[in-house]
PDB file of C-alpha atoms in Angstrom:
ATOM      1  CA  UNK J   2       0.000   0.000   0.000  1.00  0.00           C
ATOM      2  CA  UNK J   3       2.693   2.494   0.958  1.00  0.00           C
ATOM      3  CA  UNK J   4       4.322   1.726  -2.241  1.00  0.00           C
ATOM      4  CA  UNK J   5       1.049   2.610  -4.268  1.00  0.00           C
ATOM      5  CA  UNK J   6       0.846   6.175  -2.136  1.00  0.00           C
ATOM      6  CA  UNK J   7       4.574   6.677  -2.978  1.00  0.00           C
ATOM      7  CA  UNK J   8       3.608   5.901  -6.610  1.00  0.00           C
ATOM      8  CA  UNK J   9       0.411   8.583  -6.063  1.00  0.00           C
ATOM      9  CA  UNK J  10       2.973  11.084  -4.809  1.00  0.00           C
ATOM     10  CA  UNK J  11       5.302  11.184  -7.596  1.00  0.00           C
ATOM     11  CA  UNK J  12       3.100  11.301 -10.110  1.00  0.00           C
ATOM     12  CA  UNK J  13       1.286  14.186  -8.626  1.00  0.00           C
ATOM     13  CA  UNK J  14       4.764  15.902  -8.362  1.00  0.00           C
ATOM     14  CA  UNK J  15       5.364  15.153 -11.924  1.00  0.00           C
ATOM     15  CA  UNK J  16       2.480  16.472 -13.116  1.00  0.00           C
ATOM     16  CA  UNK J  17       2.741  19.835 -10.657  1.00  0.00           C
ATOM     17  CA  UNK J  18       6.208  20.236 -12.220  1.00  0.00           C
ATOM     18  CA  UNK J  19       5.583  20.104 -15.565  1.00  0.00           C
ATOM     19  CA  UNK J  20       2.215  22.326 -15.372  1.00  0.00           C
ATOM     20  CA  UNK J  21       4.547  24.693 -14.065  1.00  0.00           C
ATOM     21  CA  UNK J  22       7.118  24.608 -16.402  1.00  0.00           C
ATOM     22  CA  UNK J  23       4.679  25.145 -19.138  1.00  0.00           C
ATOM     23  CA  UNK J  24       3.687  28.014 -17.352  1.00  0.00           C
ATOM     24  CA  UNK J  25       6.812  29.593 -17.251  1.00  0.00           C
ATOM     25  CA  UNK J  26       7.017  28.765 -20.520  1.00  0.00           C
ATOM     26  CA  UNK J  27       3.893  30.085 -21.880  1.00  0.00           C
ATOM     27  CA  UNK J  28       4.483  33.706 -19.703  1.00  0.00           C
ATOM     28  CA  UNK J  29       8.259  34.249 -21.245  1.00  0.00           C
ATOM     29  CA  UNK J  30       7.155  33.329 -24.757  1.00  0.00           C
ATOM     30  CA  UNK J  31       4.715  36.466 -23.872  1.00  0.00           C
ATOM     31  CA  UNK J  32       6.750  38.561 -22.171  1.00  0.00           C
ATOM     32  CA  UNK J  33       9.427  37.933 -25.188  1.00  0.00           C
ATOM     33  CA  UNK J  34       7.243  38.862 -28.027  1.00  0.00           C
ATOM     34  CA  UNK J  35       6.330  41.713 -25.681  1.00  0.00           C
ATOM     35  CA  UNK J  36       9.607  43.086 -25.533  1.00  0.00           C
ATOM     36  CA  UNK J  37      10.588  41.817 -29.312  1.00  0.00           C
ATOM     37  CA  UNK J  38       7.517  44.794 -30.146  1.00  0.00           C
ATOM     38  CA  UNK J  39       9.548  47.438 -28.139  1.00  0.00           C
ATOM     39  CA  UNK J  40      12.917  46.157 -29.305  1.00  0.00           C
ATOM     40  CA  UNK J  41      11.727  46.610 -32.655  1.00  0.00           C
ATOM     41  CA  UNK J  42       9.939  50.137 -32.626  1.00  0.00           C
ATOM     42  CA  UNK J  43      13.581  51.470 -30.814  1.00  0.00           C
ATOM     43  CA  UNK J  44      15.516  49.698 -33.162  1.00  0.00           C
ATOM     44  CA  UNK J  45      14.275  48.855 -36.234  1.00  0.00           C
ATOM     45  CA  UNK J  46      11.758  51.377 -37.097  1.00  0.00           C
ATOM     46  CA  UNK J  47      12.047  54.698 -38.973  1.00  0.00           C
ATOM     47  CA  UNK J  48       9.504  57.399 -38.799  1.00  0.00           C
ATOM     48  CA  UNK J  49       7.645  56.427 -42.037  1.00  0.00           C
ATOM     49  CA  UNK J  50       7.079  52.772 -40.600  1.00  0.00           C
ATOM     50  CA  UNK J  51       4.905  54.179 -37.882  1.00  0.00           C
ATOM     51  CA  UNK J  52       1.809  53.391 -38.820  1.00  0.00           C
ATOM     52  CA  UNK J  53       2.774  49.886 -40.224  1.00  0.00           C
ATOM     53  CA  UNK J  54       4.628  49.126 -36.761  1.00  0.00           C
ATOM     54  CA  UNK J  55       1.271  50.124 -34.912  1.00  0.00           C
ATOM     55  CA  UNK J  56      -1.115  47.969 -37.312  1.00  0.00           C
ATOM     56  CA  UNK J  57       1.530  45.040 -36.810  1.00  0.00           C
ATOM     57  CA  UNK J  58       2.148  45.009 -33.361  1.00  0.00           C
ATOM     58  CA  UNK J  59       0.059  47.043 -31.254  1.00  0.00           C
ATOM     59  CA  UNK J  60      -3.666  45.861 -33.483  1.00  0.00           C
ATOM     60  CA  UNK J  61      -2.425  41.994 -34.460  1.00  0.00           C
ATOM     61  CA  UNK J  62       0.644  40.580 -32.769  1.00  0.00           C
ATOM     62  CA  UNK J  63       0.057  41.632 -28.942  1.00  0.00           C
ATOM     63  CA  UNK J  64      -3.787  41.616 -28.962  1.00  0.00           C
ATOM     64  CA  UNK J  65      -3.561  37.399 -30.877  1.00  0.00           C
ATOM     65  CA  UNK J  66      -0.281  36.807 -28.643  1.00  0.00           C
ATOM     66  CA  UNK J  67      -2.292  38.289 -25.221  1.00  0.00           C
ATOM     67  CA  UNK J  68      -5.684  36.015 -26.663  1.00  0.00           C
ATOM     68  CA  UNK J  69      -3.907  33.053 -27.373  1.00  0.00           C
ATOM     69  CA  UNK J  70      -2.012  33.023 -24.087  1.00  0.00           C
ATOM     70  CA  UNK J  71      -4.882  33.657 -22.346  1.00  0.00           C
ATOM     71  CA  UNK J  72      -7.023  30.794 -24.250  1.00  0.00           C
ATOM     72  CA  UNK J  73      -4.003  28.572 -22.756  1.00  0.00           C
ATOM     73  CA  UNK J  74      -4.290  29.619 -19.514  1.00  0.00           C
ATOM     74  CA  UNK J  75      -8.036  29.260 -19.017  1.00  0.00           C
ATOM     75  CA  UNK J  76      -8.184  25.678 -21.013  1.00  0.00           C
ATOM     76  CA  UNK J  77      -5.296  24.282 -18.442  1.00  0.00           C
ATOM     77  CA  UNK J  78      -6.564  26.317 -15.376  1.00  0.00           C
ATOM     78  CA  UNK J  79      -3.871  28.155 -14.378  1.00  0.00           C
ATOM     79  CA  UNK J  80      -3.633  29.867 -11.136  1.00  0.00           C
ATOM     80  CA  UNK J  81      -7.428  28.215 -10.565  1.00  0.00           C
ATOM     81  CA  UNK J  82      -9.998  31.330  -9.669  1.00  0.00           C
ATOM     82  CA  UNK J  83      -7.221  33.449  -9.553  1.00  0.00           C
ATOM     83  CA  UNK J  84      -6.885  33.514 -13.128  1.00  0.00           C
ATOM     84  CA  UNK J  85      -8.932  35.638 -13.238  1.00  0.00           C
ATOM     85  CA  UNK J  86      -6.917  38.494 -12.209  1.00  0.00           C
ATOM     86  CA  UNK J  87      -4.235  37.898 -15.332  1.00  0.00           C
ATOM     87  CA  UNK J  88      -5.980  40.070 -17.344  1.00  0.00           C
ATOM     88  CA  UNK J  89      -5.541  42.920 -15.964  1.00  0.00           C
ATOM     89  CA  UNK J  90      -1.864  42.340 -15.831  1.00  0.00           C
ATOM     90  CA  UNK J  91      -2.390  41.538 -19.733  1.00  0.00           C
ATOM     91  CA  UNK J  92      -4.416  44.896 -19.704  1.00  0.00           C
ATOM     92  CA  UNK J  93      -1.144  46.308 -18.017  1.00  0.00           C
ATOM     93  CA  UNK J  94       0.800  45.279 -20.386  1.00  0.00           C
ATOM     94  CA  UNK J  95      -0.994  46.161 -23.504  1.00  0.00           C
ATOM     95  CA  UNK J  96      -0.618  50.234 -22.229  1.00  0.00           C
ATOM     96  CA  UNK J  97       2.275  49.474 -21.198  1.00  0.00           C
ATOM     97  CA  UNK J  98       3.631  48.653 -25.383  1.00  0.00           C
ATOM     98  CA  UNK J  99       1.827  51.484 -26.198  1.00  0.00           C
ATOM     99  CA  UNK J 100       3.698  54.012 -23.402  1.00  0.00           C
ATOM    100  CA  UNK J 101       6.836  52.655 -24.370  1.00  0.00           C
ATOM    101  CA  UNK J 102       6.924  52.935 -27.896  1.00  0.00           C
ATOM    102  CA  UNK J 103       4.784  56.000 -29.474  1.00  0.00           C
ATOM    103  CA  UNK J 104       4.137  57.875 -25.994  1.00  0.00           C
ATOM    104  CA  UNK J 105       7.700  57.444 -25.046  1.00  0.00           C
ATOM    105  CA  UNK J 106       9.112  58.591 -28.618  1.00  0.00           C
ATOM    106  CA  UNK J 107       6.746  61.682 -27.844  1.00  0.00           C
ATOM    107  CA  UNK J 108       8.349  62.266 -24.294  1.00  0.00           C
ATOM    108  CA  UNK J 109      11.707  62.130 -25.801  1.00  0.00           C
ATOM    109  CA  UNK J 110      10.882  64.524 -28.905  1.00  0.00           C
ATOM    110  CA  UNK J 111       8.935  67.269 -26.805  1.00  0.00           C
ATOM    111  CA  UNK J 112      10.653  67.152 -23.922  1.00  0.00           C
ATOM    112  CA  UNK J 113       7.786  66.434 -21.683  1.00  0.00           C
ATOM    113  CA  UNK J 114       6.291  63.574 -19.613  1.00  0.00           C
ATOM    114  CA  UNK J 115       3.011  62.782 -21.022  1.00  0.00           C
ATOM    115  CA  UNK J 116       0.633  60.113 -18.693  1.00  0.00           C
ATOM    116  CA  UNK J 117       0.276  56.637 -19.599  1.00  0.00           C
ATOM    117  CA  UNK J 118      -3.045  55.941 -21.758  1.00  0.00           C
ATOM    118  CA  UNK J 119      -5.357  54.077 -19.022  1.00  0.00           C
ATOM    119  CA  UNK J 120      -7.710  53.424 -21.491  1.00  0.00           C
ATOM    120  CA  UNK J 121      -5.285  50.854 -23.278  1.00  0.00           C
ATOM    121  CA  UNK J 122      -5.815  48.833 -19.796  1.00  0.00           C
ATOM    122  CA  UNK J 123      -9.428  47.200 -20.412  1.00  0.00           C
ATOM    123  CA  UNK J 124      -8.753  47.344 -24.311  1.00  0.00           C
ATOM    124  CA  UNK J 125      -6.245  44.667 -23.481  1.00  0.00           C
ATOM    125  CA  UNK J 126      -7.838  43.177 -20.492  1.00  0.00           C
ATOM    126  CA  UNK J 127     -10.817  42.259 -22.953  1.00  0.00           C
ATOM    127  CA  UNK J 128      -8.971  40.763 -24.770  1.00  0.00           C
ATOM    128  CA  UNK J 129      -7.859  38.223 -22.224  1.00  0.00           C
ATOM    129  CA  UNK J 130     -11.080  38.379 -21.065  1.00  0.00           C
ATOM    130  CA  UNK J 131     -12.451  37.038 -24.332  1.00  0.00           C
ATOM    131  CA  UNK J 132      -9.459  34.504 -24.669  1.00  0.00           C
ATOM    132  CA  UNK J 133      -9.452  33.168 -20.892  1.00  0.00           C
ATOM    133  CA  UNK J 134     -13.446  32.674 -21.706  1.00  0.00           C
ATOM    134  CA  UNK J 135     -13.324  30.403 -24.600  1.00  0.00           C
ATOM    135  CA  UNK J 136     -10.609  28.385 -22.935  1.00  0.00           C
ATOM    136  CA  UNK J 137     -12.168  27.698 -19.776  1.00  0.00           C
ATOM    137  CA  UNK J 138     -15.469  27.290 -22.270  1.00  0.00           C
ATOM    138  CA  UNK J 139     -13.156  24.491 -23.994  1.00  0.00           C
ATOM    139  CA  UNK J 140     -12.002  23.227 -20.864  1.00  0.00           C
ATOM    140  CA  UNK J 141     -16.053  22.686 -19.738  1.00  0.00           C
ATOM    141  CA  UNK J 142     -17.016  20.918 -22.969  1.00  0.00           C
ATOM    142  CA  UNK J 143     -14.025  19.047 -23.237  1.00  0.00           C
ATOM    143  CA  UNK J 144     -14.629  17.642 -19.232  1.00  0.00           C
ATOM    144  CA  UNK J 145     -18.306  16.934 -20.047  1.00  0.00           C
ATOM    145  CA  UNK J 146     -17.371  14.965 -23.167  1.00  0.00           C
ATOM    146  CA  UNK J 147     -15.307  12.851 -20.946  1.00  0.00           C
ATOM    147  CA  UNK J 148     -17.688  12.516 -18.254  1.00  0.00           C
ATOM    148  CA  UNK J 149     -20.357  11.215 -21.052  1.00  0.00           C
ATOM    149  CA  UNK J 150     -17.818   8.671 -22.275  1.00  0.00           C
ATOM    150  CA  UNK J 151     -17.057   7.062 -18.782  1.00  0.00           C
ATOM    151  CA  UNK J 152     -20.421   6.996 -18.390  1.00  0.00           C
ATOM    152  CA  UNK J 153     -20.937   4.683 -21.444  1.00  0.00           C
ATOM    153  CA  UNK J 154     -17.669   2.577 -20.505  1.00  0.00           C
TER     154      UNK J 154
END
């Protein structure tokens, strides 16, 4: 018996460890195209390429990259309820592109400190709103499909 709860234990660690691996995986794979966007508007940008680096990153890679993440973390329930809470972090860190690239650029040319756009915060936490919704959506369906097939086994 104390081998089988030995067995029990180890396999729970296992699976603890490499949920949270993938987690650090999944938020440093975001945080990297995250700071890939502001690498690239401070280095690899000229003035004319403005409005193509703000349709790229700022209206397609960040907002797919923030729901995709987010899809992930609802459909493998990380952090449990607390989840939750993520977006606004993502919402954080959608202003945040924006105040470091184009506001920042305008700090630097004027001379002045300009305040961060707050309303970038529940643009992006909508986004992981919507995202962290159809995962944990996934995550239901995909549990009751299971629960019908045991039931028929």
């Amino acid at each position: 018996m104390s081998n089988y709860l030995n067995y029990l234990e180890e396999s729970t660690n296992t699976v603890k460890s490499k949920n949270k691996l993938s987690l650090i995986i999944l938020i440093v794979v975001y945080l990297g195209i995250w700071a890939v966007s502001l690498i690239s508007f401070w280095f690899f940008n000229s003035g004319s390429d403005a409005q193509g680096y703000s349709i790229m990153y700022l209206w397609i890679l960040l907002p797919v990259t923030t729901f995709i993440v987010s899809l992930i973390i609802g459909k493998n329930n990380y952090w449990g309820h607390k989840k939750w809470f993520v977006t606004i972090g993502f919402g954080l860190m959608y202003m945040l592109a924006e105040y470091g690239t184009f506001s920042a650029a305008n700090m630097v040319t004027l001379k002045k400190i300009n305040s961060p756009e707050f309303i970038m915060i529940p643009m992006g936490a909508i986004i992981s709103l919507i995202g962290m919704g159809i995962g944990v959506g996934i995550r239901y369906v995909s549990s009751q499909i299971k629960k019908k097939e045991n039931k028929h086994l």
